[in-house]
XYZ file of C-alpha atoms in Angstrom:
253
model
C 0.000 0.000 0.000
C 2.879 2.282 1.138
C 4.647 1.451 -2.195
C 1.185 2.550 -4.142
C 0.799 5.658 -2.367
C 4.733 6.839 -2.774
C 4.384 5.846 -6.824
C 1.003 7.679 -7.097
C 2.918 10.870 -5.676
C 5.562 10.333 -7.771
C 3.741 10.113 -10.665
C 1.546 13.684 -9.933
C 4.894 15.070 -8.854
C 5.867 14.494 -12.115
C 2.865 16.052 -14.475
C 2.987 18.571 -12.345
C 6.490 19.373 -12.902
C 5.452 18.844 -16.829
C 2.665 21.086 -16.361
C 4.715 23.789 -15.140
C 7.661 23.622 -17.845
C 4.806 23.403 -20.484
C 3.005 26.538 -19.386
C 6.244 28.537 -18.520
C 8.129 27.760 -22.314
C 9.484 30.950 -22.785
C 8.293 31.696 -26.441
C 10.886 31.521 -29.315
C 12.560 34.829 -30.577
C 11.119 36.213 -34.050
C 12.540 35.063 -36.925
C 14.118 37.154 -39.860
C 14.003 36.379 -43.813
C 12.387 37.572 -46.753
C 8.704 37.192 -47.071
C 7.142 36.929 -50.509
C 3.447 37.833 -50.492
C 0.314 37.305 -53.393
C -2.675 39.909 -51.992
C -6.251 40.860 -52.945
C -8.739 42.954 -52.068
C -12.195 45.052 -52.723
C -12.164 49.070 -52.739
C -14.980 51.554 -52.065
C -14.087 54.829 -53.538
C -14.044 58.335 -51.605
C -13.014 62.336 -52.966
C -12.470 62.815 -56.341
C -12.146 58.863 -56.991
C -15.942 58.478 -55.914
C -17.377 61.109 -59.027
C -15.844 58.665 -61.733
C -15.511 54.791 -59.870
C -17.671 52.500 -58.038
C -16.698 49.721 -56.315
C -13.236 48.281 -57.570
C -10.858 45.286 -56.792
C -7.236 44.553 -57.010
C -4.577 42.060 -56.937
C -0.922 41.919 -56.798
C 2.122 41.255 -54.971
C 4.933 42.228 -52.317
C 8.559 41.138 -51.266
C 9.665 42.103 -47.608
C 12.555 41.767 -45.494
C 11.473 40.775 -41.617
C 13.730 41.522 -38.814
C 14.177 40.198 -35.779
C 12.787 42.801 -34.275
C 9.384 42.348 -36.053
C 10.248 45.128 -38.832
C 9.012 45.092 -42.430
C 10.419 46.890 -44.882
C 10.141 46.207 -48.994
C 8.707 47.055 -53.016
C 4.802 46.053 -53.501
C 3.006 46.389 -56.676
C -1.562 46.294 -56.922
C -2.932 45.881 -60.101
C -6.957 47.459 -59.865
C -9.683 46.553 -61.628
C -13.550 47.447 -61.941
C -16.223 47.958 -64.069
C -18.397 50.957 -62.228
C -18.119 54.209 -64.024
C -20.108 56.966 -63.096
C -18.903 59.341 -65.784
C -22.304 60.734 -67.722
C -20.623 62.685 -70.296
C -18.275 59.644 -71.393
C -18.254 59.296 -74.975
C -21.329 61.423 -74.981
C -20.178 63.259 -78.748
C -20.440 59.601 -80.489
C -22.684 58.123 -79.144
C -26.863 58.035 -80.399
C -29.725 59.112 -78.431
C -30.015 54.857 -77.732
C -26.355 55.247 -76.009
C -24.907 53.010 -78.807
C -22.014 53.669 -81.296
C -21.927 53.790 -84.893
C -19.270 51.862 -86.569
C -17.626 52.757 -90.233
C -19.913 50.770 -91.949
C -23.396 52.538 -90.292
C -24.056 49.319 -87.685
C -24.891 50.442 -84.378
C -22.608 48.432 -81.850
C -21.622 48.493 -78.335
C -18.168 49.356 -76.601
C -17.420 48.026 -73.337
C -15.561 50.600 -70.563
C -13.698 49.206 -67.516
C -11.681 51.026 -64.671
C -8.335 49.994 -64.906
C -5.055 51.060 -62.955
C -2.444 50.559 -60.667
C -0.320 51.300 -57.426
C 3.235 50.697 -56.620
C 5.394 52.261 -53.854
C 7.869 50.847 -51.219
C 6.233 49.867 -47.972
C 7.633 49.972 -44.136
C 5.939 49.187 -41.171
C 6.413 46.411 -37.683
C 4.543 43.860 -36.490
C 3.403 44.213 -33.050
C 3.340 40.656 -31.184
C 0.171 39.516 -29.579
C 0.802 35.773 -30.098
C 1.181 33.388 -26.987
C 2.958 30.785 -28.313
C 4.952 33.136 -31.658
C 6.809 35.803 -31.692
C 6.097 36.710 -35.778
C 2.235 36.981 -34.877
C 0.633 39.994 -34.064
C -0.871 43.747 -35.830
C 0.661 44.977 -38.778
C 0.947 48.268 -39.225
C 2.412 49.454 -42.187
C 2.541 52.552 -44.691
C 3.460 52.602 -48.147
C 4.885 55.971 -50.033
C 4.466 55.642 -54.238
C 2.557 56.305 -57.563
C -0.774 55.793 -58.737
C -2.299 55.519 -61.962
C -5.662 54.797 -63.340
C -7.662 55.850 -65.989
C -10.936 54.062 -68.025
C -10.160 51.702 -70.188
C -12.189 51.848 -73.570
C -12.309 48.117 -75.389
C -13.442 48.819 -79.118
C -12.929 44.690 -80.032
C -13.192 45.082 -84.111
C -11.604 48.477 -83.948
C -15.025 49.655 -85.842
C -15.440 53.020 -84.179
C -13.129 55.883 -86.113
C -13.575 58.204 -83.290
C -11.823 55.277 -81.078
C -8.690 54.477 -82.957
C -5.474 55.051 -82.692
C -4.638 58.256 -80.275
C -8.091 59.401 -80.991
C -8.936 57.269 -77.793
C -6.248 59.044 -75.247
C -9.482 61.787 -75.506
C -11.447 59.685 -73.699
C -9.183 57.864 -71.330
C -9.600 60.143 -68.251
C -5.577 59.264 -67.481
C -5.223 60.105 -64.348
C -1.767 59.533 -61.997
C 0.851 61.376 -59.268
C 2.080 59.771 -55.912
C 0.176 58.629 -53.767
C -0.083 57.352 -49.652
C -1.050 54.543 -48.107
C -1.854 53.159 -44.548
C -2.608 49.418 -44.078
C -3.398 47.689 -40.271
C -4.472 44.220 -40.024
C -3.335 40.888 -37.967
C -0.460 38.565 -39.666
C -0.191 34.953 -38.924
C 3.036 32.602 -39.397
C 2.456 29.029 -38.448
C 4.814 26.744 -37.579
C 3.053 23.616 -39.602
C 4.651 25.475 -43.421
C 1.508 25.698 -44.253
C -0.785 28.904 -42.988
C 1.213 32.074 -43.392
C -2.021 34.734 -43.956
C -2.752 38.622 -42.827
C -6.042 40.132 -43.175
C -7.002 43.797 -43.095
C -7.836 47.246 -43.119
C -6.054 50.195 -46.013
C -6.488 53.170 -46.618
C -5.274 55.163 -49.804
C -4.981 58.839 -51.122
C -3.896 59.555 -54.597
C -2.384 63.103 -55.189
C -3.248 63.227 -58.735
C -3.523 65.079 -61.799
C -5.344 64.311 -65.087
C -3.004 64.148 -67.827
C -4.907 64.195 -70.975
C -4.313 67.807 -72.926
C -7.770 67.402 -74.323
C -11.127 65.406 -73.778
C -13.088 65.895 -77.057
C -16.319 64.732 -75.174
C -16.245 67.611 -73.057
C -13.832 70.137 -74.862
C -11.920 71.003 -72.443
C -8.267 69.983 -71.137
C -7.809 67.396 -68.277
C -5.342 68.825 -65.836
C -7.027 69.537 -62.712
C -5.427 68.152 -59.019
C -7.310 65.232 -57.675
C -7.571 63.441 -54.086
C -8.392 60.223 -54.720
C -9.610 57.977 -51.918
C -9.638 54.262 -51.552
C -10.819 52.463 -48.181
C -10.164 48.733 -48.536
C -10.378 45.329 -47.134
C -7.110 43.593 -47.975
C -5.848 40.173 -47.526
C -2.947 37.825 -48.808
C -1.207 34.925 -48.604
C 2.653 34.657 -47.475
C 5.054 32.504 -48.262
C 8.513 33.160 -46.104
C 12.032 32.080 -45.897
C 13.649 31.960 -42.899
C 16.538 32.071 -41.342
C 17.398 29.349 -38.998
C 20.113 30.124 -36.267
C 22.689 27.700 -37.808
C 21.751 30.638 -40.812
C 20.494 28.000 -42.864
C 17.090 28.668 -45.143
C 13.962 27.032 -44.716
C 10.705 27.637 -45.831
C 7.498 28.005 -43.814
């Protein structure tokens, strides 16, 4: 009985003592390495962007150095998309009173209009650690200084339309671009497993920008006024990053 007792103590001596060194792991340091990133994301527009775009999307791509001290630093590059225009007078000189086109040959066709664009700058920010059990997890907080560029992009497929050919359809464009700023917060995940590396969040863009058309011929008049375009965005992306191990060999999570 006496022999039962003492191993029984022994034995909740010992998960105890497991217990304790489980709960009280120090967490690992951060990690350092270059983090390639693919991200995506929906934009509502705001300022001057709002009086010629609706809703919009974009896509693209980022490279950043991490630290060990949880700072980002690197190039990204967005690639947006939509198909909302809210421009009335668009076009309005060649169109009918049916809002169709007339081609070369007298057949009344259509002509599809997209927003189409871009944003590319170098980006900085840190990563403020809120995991328990990582010390790559937390907020991101990050700002990115560049250029933006967007304009409407006029698709004539059987190049039918005269009035749309050549440089005859920079007059219609709406070529807008300057530098612009950006502010991004959202949480960042690195798991351990190589397989979910993920940040989700909240950006915020203005666009100093100028038109840069010397003439729209559906509204006679040059396109060089200053512009504030606003984007407010939900972003998200997918990470793939290469370590560095502390024998400074690479791996990949």
């Amino acid at each position: 009985m006496q022999k039962l007792l003492i191993l029984i103590l022994v034995m909740l001596s010992l998960q105890a003592y497991a217990q304790d060194d489980l709960f009280n792991t120090p967490k690992p340091p951060s990690r350092k390495g270059v983090i390639f990133g693919v991200n995506g994301g929906i934009d509502f527009p705001g300022g001057d962007m709002a009086d010629r775009f609706g809703t919009s999307y974009r896509a693209g791509g980022q490279v950043l150095y991490k630290t060990k001290s949880n700072w980002v630093i690197g190039p990204k590059f967005d690639y947006m998309f939509g198909n909302k225009l809210k421009i009335d007078s668009l076009m309005i000189n060649i169109i009918d009173k049916y809002g169709s086109f007339i081609s070369s040959t007298g057949q009344r066709i259509g002509v599809t209009i997209f927003q189409r664009g871009y944003m590319m700058g170098l980006q900085g920010g840190k990563i403020f650690n809120i995991g328990k059990s990582s010390s790559d997890n937390g907020i991101l907080a990050m700002t990115t200084v560049g250029f933006m560029e967007h304009k409407v992009f006029i698709r004539d497929r059987d190049d039918a339309i005269p009035q749309l050919r050549g440089d005859y359809k920079k007059g219609y464009d709406r070529l807008t671009n300057g530098w612009m700023l950006e502010q991004y917060v959202g949480y960042t995940y690195f798991a351990n497993n190589n397989l979910l590396n993920f940040h989700i969040g909240l950006n915020v863009s203005a666009g100093f920008t100028q038109g840069r058309r010397d003439f729209l011929y559906d509204v006679m008049r040059t396109d060089n006024e200053s512009r504030i375009d606003l984007l407010f965005g939900i972003r998200g992306g997918w990470y793939i990053p290469i370590f560095k191990r502390k024998s400074e060999e690479f791996f990949f999570e």
